[in-house]
XYZ file of C-alpha atoms in Angstrom:
625
model
C 7.837 63.658 30.032
C 8.263 64.785 33.632
C 5.195 65.093 35.793
C 5.714 68.892 35.974
C 5.903 69.151 32.329
C 2.794 66.936 31.688
C 0.759 69.108 34.219
C 1.986 72.236 32.503
C 0.633 70.899 29.112
C -2.971 70.116 30.415
C -6.025 72.168 31.381
C -7.680 71.995 34.876
C -10.235 69.368 33.965
C -7.678 67.096 32.243
C -5.546 66.886 35.417
C -8.403 66.993 37.796
C -8.609 63.240 38.557
C -4.786 63.010 39.541
C -5.356 66.092 41.790
C -8.396 64.475 43.372
C -6.473 61.403 43.989
C -3.644 63.328 45.853
C -6.316 65.255 47.678
C -8.155 62.289 49.098
C -4.861 60.633 50.035
C -3.764 63.639 51.847
C -6.894 63.678 53.893
C -6.632 59.927 54.803
C -2.797 59.724 55.544
C -1.713 62.940 56.757
C -1.957 62.221 60.445
C 1.521 61.455 61.734
C 3.374 62.509 58.501
C 5.194 65.592 59.342
C 6.626 66.140 55.948
C 3.184 65.835 54.255
C 1.754 68.344 56.909
C 4.646 70.692 56.025
C 4.108 70.558 52.365
C 0.306 71.071 52.657
C 0.787 74.002 54.838
C 3.139 75.657 52.235
C 0.354 75.272 49.706
C -2.242 76.646 52.249
C -3.845 73.304 51.786
C -5.472 74.563 48.596
C -4.334 71.364 46.496
C -6.752 72.199 43.566
C -5.462 75.626 43.190
C -1.810 74.557 43.501
C 0.696 75.191 40.488
C 2.260 72.266 38.670
C 5.515 72.530 40.517
C 3.667 72.497 44.030
C 1.643 69.345 42.907
C 4.697 67.608 41.735
C 6.521 68.208 44.974
C 3.506 67.005 46.877
C 3.407 63.873 44.730
C 6.993 63.183 45.819
C 6.192 63.504 49.503
C 3.086 61.274 49.192
C 4.377 58.801 46.788
C 4.742 55.791 49.317
C 1.067 56.228 50.104
C 0.105 56.571 46.369
C 2.060 53.652 45.515
C 0.250 51.413 48.018
C -3.139 52.876 46.686
C -2.235 51.876 43.149
C -1.125 48.461 44.327
C -4.449 47.788 45.897
C -6.337 49.240 43.075
C -4.419 46.996 40.444
C -4.865 44.044 42.556
C -8.648 44.231 41.898
C -8.235 44.872 38.152
C -8.123 42.199 35.454
C -5.717 40.902 32.620
C -6.899 43.526 30.164
C -5.801 46.371 32.496
C -2.515 44.674 33.070
C -1.898 44.335 29.400
C -2.650 48.112 28.859
C -0.283 49.050 31.512
C 2.404 46.881 29.940
C 2.011 48.889 26.834
C 1.923 52.293 28.394
C 5.002 51.740 30.389
C 7.178 50.685 27.310
C 9.620 53.071 25.939
C 8.098 55.484 23.425
C 4.500 55.001 24.591
C 4.115 57.616 27.201
C 2.682 60.009 24.780
C 0.392 58.359 22.245
C -2.887 58.786 20.558
C -6.011 56.660 21.746
C -6.361 55.146 18.237
C -2.672 54.122 18.301
C -3.112 52.577 21.847
C -5.995 50.475 20.406
C -3.925 49.210 17.602
C -1.111 48.250 20.100
C -3.512 46.571 22.325
C -4.914 44.469 19.561
C -1.507 43.359 18.364
C -0.423 42.494 21.885
C -3.619 40.641 22.732
C -3.079 38.459 19.465
C 0.431 37.656 20.427
C -0.537 36.599 24.003
C -3.308 34.434 22.682
C -1.012 32.829 20.117
C 1.603 31.977 22.823
C -1.092 30.772 25.291
C -2.440 28.364 22.717
C 1.035 27.185 21.821
C 1.721 26.394 25.657
C -1.628 24.660 25.956
C -1.019 22.484 22.754
C 2.553 21.760 24.120
C 1.267 20.582 27.631
C -1.527 18.619 26.008
C 0.675 16.780 23.535
C 3.551 15.828 25.954
C 1.386 14.602 28.923
C 3.547 14.007 31.992
C 7.089 15.091 32.276
C 9.860 13.980 34.807
C 13.039 15.271 33.263
C 12.464 18.930 34.503
C 12.777 20.249 30.879
C 10.979 23.153 29.469
C 7.468 21.330 29.330
C 7.762 19.944 32.817
C 8.652 23.348 34.255
C 5.700 25.122 32.381
C 3.286 22.517 33.677
C 4.475 22.956 37.166
C 3.933 26.670 36.957
C 0.516 26.319 35.138
C -0.547 23.999 37.869
C 0.490 26.331 40.539
C -1.150 29.208 38.802
C -4.481 27.331 38.535
C -4.416 26.560 42.407
C -3.842 30.268 43.181
C -6.450 31.501 40.610
C -9.197 29.013 41.798
C -8.518 29.202 45.531
C -10.972 32.049 45.809
C -13.889 29.931 44.366
C -13.624 27.637 47.186
C -14.637 30.356 49.656
C -17.377 31.737 47.270
C -15.334 34.606 45.876
C -14.463 35.828 42.455
C -11.342 34.076 41.200
C -8.407 36.472 41.398
C -4.546 36.550 41.698
C -3.844 38.637 44.916
C -0.695 40.719 45.179
C 0.758 38.307 47.717
C -0.050 35.299 45.405
C 1.552 37.138 42.311
C 4.697 37.769 44.325
C 4.959 34.099 45.032
C 4.287 33.145 41.391
C 6.829 35.545 40.235
C 9.372 33.972 42.448
C 8.308 30.473 41.108
C 8.631 31.645 37.585
C 12.037 33.062 38.179
C 13.521 29.785 39.673
C 11.611 27.666 36.986
C 13.002 29.973 34.190
C 9.568 30.796 32.818
C 9.817 34.228 30.971
C 7.496 37.120 31.589
C 5.683 36.730 28.287
C 4.868 32.976 29.122
C 3.657 34.072 32.556
C 1.398 36.448 30.863
C 0.194 33.757 28.347
C -0.552 31.241 31.107
C -2.587 33.869 32.886
C -4.483 34.385 29.707
C -5.516 30.717 29.799
C -7.461 31.239 33.039
C -8.171 35.001 32.723
C -8.382 35.842 29.041
C -7.515 39.470 28.035
C -10.757 40.992 26.629
C -11.065 41.857 22.912
C -14.222 43.989 22.870
C -14.079 47.167 21.014
C -14.509 49.432 23.978
C -11.903 47.551 26.099
C -9.076 50.078 25.648
C -11.354 53.086 26.490
C -12.619 51.385 29.672
C -8.938 50.646 30.679
C -7.864 54.141 30.092
C -10.857 55.627 32.251
C -9.982 53.324 35.082
C -6.334 54.451 34.856
C -7.351 57.980 34.854
C -9.534 57.479 37.869
C -6.578 56.282 39.595
C -4.513 59.162 38.526
C -2.133 57.171 36.521
C -2.720 58.646 33.071
C -3.790 62.019 31.819
C -6.090 62.354 28.592
C -5.848 65.359 26.375
C -9.407 65.451 24.940
C -8.561 68.003 22.232
C -5.754 65.783 20.715
C -7.296 62.435 21.949
C -3.892 61.788 23.353
C -2.801 59.843 26.363
C 0.039 60.840 28.529
C 1.856 59.027 31.445
C 4.532 60.835 33.345
C 8.140 59.431 33.714
C 7.571 59.384 37.695
C 4.398 57.254 37.157
C 6.066 54.904 34.679
C 8.870 54.332 37.300
C 6.333 53.595 40.090
C 4.456 51.243 37.822
C 7.733 49.378 36.816
C 8.398 48.806 40.550
C 4.931 47.395 41.006
C 5.381 45.143 38.044
C 8.781 44.088 39.192
C 10.299 45.414 35.939
C 13.944 46.224 36.911
C 15.115 48.028 33.770
C 13.556 49.896 30.868
C 13.648 47.964 27.564
C 15.917 50.521 26.026
C 18.500 50.021 28.847
C 18.183 46.214 28.581
C 19.053 46.515 24.815
C 22.274 48.250 25.754
C 23.286 45.392 27.985
C 22.406 42.779 25.221
C 24.418 44.590 22.636
C 27.426 43.983 24.753
C 26.996 40.236 24.882
C 28.618 37.880 22.463
C 26.601 35.509 20.274
C 27.514 32.587 22.613
C 26.250 34.383 25.657
C 23.034 35.381 24.026
C 22.603 31.776 23.241
C 23.164 30.840 26.964
C 20.331 33.073 27.884
C 17.848 31.669 25.348
C 18.894 28.005 26.357
C 18.196 28.757 29.909
C 14.639 29.599 29.089
C 14.053 26.828 26.552
C 14.070 29.224 23.589
C 15.173 28.151 20.101
C 18.963 28.953 19.193
C 19.721 26.983 16.003
C 19.534 29.051 12.884
C 18.784 32.196 14.913
C 20.646 35.449 13.909
C 22.105 37.688 16.518
C 19.261 40.377 15.712
C 16.759 37.785 16.310
C 18.296 36.500 19.562
C 18.412 40.101 21.142
C 14.638 40.592 20.034
C 13.604 37.406 21.476
C 15.208 37.945 24.861
C 13.725 41.590 25.043
C 10.143 40.281 23.930
C 10.282 37.474 26.587
C 10.832 39.946 29.331
C 13.596 38.028 31.043
C 14.723 39.606 34.270
C 18.018 41.240 34.068
C 19.120 40.113 37.505
C 18.820 36.598 36.440
C 20.724 37.123 33.306
C 23.569 38.856 35.001
C 23.726 36.329 37.868
C 23.444 33.012 35.845
C 21.905 32.924 32.638
C 24.680 34.609 30.772
C 27.321 32.051 31.808
C 28.254 28.454 31.197
C 27.188 26.248 33.940
C 30.912 25.552 34.933
C 31.856 29.273 34.929
C 33.318 30.238 38.416
C 32.358 33.189 40.565
C 35.524 35.225 39.871
C 35.035 34.908 36.026
C 31.461 36.037 36.569
C 32.545 39.029 38.392
C 35.119 39.843 35.958
C 32.700 39.747 33.148
C 30.525 42.246 34.983
C 33.572 44.505 35.430
C 34.091 44.300 31.655
C 30.416 44.883 31.034
C 30.584 48.283 32.960
C 33.764 49.201 30.874
C 31.699 48.288 27.547
C 28.966 50.466 28.713
C 31.312 53.349 29.471
C 30.131 53.594 33.011
C 32.205 55.848 35.333
C 31.532 54.145 38.802
C 33.052 55.064 42.114
C 33.275 51.415 43.219
C 32.973 48.011 41.584
C 31.554 46.187 44.398
C 33.078 43.094 46.026
C 30.413 40.566 45.535
C 28.401 39.478 42.429
C 25.210 40.962 43.642
C 27.082 44.304 44.441
C 28.170 44.425 40.928
C 24.647 43.589 39.581
C 23.328 46.325 41.809
C 25.627 48.948 40.891
C 25.267 48.295 37.081
C 21.431 48.389 37.376
C 21.563 51.571 39.495
C 23.808 53.154 36.784
C 21.452 52.450 34.070
C 18.269 53.437 36.041
C 19.842 56.883 36.482
C 21.209 57.178 33.089
C 18.679 59.356 31.210
C 19.173 62.581 33.350
C 22.981 62.322 32.863
C 22.702 61.654 29.124
C 20.468 64.513 28.288
C 23.066 66.807 29.898
C 26.034 65.153 28.260
C 24.865 66.263 24.820
C 23.323 69.626 24.404
C 19.872 69.995 22.642
C 21.780 71.385 19.541
C 24.233 68.705 19.695
C 21.505 66.130 19.916
C 19.741 67.529 16.868
C 22.960 67.712 14.754
C 23.693 63.991 15.633
C 20.110 62.904 14.777
C 20.193 64.810 11.448
C 23.680 63.274 10.512
C 22.573 59.701 11.382
C 19.369 60.306 9.430
C 21.589 61.118 6.382
C 24.292 58.679 6.843
C 22.492 55.539 8.278
C 21.439 52.691 6.153
C 19.950 49.917 8.117
C 18.118 46.660 7.456
C 14.841 45.769 9.050
C 13.980 42.255 10.316
C 12.152 41.449 7.082
C 15.389 42.352 5.092
C 14.180 45.557 3.862
C 16.318 48.886 3.869
C 15.544 51.020 6.827
C 16.193 54.698 7.597
C 16.965 55.956 11.134
C 13.351 57.238 11.602
C 11.887 53.920 10.400
C 14.171 52.244 13.012
C 13.009 54.547 15.704
C 9.347 54.119 14.803
C 9.758 50.273 14.975
C 11.701 49.940 18.144
C 9.731 52.472 20.175
C 6.322 51.659 18.616
C 5.638 55.175 17.328
C 2.747 55.958 15.170
C 3.374 56.678 11.347
C 1.679 59.891 11.533
C 4.029 61.224 14.430
C 6.754 63.539 13.338
C 10.165 62.208 14.563
C 12.467 64.858 15.690
C 14.630 65.602 18.816
C 11.955 67.586 20.543
C 9.628 64.654 20.320
C 12.308 62.164 21.315
C 13.228 64.275 24.364
C 9.478 64.557 25.295
C 9.488 60.722 25.239
C 12.670 60.509 27.327
C 14.657 59.024 24.563
C 18.310 60.241 24.892
C 21.096 60.342 22.219
C 22.566 57.221 23.811
C 19.241 55.302 23.422
C 19.163 56.231 19.658
C 22.756 55.076 19.055
C 22.080 51.557 20.905
C 19.222 50.994 18.290
C 21.885 50.559 15.818
C 23.544 47.262 15.895
C 27.379 47.086 16.815
C 28.131 46.656 12.993
C 25.791 49.496 11.967
C 27.388 51.932 14.377
C 30.918 51.106 13.340
C 29.886 51.803 9.768
C 28.563 55.305 10.828
C 31.766 55.852 12.758
C 33.784 55.094 9.568
C 31.544 57.408 7.441
C 32.284 60.205 9.972
C 35.961 59.379 9.764
C 36.281 58.969 13.452
C 39.113 56.914 15.230
C 38.772 53.087 15.285
C 40.047 52.920 18.794
C 37.514 52.905 21.597
C 33.820 52.458 21.945
C 32.253 53.503 18.562
C 29.121 54.954 20.171
C 31.153 57.065 22.616
C 33.201 58.197 19.706
C 30.131 59.389 17.795
C 28.826 61.150 20.959
C 32.025 62.877 21.405
C 32.212 63.998 17.769
C 29.096 65.980 18.230
C 29.939 67.296 21.654
C 33.174 68.606 20.147
C 31.341 70.144 17.042
C 29.113 71.962 19.578
C 32.147 73.128 21.587
C 33.455 74.776 18.446
C 30.302 76.745 18.088
C 30.601 78.018 21.659
C 34.332 78.827 21.246
C 33.302 81.006 18.202
C 30.115 82.384 19.777
C 30.912 86.097 19.150
C 31.504 85.384 15.445
C 28.018 83.706 15.200
C 26.526 86.724 16.916
C 27.985 89.084 14.269
C 26.956 86.600 11.557
C 30.722 86.608 10.368
C 30.601 83.798 7.766
C 34.161 84.176 6.608
C 35.358 84.183 10.180
C 33.431 81.051 10.938
C 34.758 79.310 7.928
C 38.268 80.377 8.788
C 37.723 78.736 12.398
C 36.707 75.494 10.500
C 32.934 75.868 10.846
C 31.167 74.920 7.676
C 27.857 76.634 8.067
C 25.221 78.118 5.584
C 24.393 81.893 6.305
C 20.768 80.974 6.592
C 21.628 78.502 9.605
C 23.606 81.157 11.664
C 20.706 82.376 13.659
C 19.554 78.984 14.709
C 23.183 77.861 15.525
C 23.608 81.036 17.595
C 20.426 80.140 19.498
C 21.592 76.606 20.071
C 24.924 77.583 21.213
C 23.425 80.201 23.618
C 21.081 77.446 24.966
C 24.002 75.112 25.443
C 26.100 77.794 27.351
C 23.253 78.522 29.612
C 22.930 74.629 30.222
C 26.580 74.394 31.067
C 26.064 77.127 33.657
C 23.795 74.605 35.258
C 20.641 76.566 34.438
C 17.337 74.576 34.072
C 16.311 75.094 30.347
C 12.591 74.168 30.195
C 12.016 72.770 26.700
C 8.584 71.587 27.379
C 7.218 74.986 28.461
C 8.930 76.667 25.692
C 7.199 74.284 23.247
C 3.946 74.710 24.994
C 3.921 78.521 24.595
C 5.242 78.696 21.054
C 2.942 79.243 18.110
C 3.320 78.856 14.424
C 4.132 82.422 14.131
C 6.077 83.328 17.260
C 8.688 81.013 18.735
C 10.551 81.799 21.982
C 14.187 80.951 21.973
C 14.936 80.049 25.444
C 12.871 79.520 28.710
C 14.843 79.078 31.985
C 13.111 77.835 35.113
C 14.623 79.508 38.232
C 12.109 78.287 40.858
C 9.004 76.210 40.961
C 6.899 79.103 39.446
C 9.399 81.689 38.119
C 11.001 81.807 34.710
C 13.448 83.836 32.685
C 12.511 84.315 28.907
C 15.718 84.218 26.760
C 16.074 85.798 23.307
C 19.101 85.455 21.276
C 19.632 87.967 18.482
C 22.322 87.945 15.771
C 23.133 91.207 13.938
C 25.757 91.786 11.012
C 26.524 95.553 11.094
C 26.872 97.724 13.986
C 24.826 97.743 17.307
C 21.466 95.825 17.650
C 18.782 98.440 17.576
C 15.411 96.750 16.891
C 13.633 97.406 20.384
C 10.045 97.731 19.264
C 10.038 94.494 17.406
C 12.089 92.569 20.054
C 10.104 93.896 23.087
C 6.696 92.972 21.194
C 7.974 89.471 20.894
C 9.104 88.947 24.499
C 5.970 90.456 25.887
C 3.816 88.001 23.901
C 5.913 85.195 25.230
C 5.642 86.548 28.794
C 1.836 86.711 28.461
C 1.601 83.063 27.311
C 3.955 81.947 30.206
C 1.719 83.749 32.756
C -1.405 81.980 31.211
C 0.297 78.701 32.156
C 0.724 79.798 35.789
C 4.340 80.894 35.456
C 5.678 84.252 36.514
C 8.194 85.857 34.275
C 10.917 87.171 36.616
C 13.023 88.592 33.793
C 13.548 88.745 30.038
C 17.242 88.168 28.973
C 18.173 89.519 25.605
C 21.536 88.228 24.094
C 22.938 90.138 21.060
C 26.412 91.077 19.814
C 26.132 94.712 21.097
C 23.374 97.016 21.787
C 22.533 100.690 20.602
C 22.167 103.391 23.161
C 18.511 103.844 22.312
C 17.841 100.023 22.742
C 19.557 100.176 26.328
C 17.674 103.160 27.358
C 14.220 101.707 26.063
C 14.882 98.537 27.901
C 15.568 100.422 31.124
C 12.499 102.402 30.947
C 10.061 99.554 29.954
C 7.335 99.320 32.643
C 5.756 96.148 31.215
C 8.473 93.652 31.676
C 12.010 93.630 33.411
C 14.608 93.308 30.636
C 18.351 92.428 31.147
C 20.652 92.843 28.257
C 23.913 90.785 27.850
C 26.258 90.827 24.943
C 27.543 87.653 23.203
C 31.190 88.357 24.435
C 29.891 88.877 27.995
C 28.019 85.442 28.046
C 31.080 83.801 26.679
C 33.217 85.532 29.312
C 30.906 84.389 32.070
C 31.028 80.757 30.588
C 34.769 80.857 30.581
C 35.045 81.849 34.132
C 32.546 79.308 35.336
C 34.208 76.366 33.471
C 37.747 77.276 34.829
C 36.610 77.638 38.550
C 36.793 74.478 40.711
C 33.526 75.234 42.537
C 31.841 78.070 40.728
C 29.023 79.929 42.461
C 26.615 80.973 39.770
C 22.792 81.961 40.351
C 20.352 82.697 37.685
C 19.332 85.933 39.673
C 22.580 87.331 38.391
C 20.573 87.744 35.270
C 17.644 89.638 36.848
C 19.542 92.803 37.672
C 18.097 94.544 34.612
C 19.620 96.920 32.074
C 23.026 96.122 30.476
C 24.532 93.470 32.705
C 28.248 93.823 33.586
C 29.720 90.595 32.476
C 33.109 91.291 33.782
C 31.770 91.803 37.306
C 29.665 88.593 37.196
C 32.517 86.559 35.896
C 34.983 88.018 38.603
C 32.570 86.981 41.453
C 31.790 83.458 40.444
């Protein structure tokens, strides 16, 4: 979830620690920073009274200073806090109940303790090593870690690993082929991760004081914004999110996966492909090391390595402007594309297309868990992203956790996704995941093409157009198609704000953010016979939504009602309403604007065109794009 969305979902007390951190930093580092001074002046220097959007903009300006502040604080923290951060920054854990985090912490600590004892026993049993094998390399790293850790004791200070020492140790681990989980286990031998009952709560309070996490007391829920996860990953030296690492691993052959495991002294005999991928992920092996050396046989030449990376980009359906001339160039381009993938992927498939894909996969997917039991898509998602059993799994929740349609498809093995492709009767040529995504994008395009039929609830016309739909689903499909059209007009559909203002009784259809604080409330209405005439009911709904938006610090610039056509009385009532500004747009009109927008080479569309009020002239808007 983006920082702006997190701030919008919390009260003033729950976000106060983060705001206080920014306030103190601004006071200490403003001198000489013109951008920061300009941003503070725009807010009248009232940080504590600023809106979520203003705070988010301030964060992006002060981020380099905040990052240094966090680095200094983490350097003084112990192994328990590091373990907690490792859990919070993993995919799927950005929103989690405190009780669930306690379970994950306990599980992670036990795994670390087990690996640490294995390493201790391995080094004790084998004594001296001179063959530079796995045991020898581990001993070198452990001895170096011990020196770094105990150096402080010589000058009568508490034993700690400083940031400078950790940087050196990380480089040492990289060259000795010591995986991240082994590094953590070695550290555990010298500074054990705490196991006390209140450890997680202490860690969370420390992180909250640093502004890194937010705690919703009412739901006993911890939230960490995407921007803060990215910042922590940089500090931890984590190049790629686990979900993106999984995509890369899915593209490797069994032999290539074995090469990676061999490089780090991991077992490969009698290990299945699924287990190989899981071991590499759990070990935390650096993606740059994998792509530069670990993937390949020792005698593989530079040109073959570069060609393999080019093939990998093709396998991942990357549309890059340049391939890069050197091996490092290609690695950097590949990583950069994956780091920025989430934003593009949410746009590539609409919210309604994502939901339809998820529902179809849930119905048609039959997977197998690591213990050999049958597994549904929901169970696979829970296991892979460490989601709590009591949590409802739906596309809204997945979007809040920044899990894209592509991420879901890459949870399926190559064989599993091919079976889904065959069930959906798609072509066997090309990337099966891309084919599945295209199928649902095409299905959504068909709804948009027949938008007017949806608006009029013309069931016969829809079936004739090849759209098999239940009459009870027409309203929701019309709403989803309207939302998709507005997204394709490059408008900012704010799902998190919509979700936060909705109640069990009243649910807004669409919220469009048009500036930092201004929004348009959209309402999509289908009607079977004649002109839409239910003004009193509709106006009561949208006024309730407007009030809830304003309670969250957002100004409702306009209400946009979309329907097949409007009665004369409806139009007059909307024009005379003094409580809210209402614009009316017919379904045909919205489709006309969309058609004009998609055919223009450089369309010029502004959401302010929807704020004119009254019945909008779609022909004129389309003509002037």
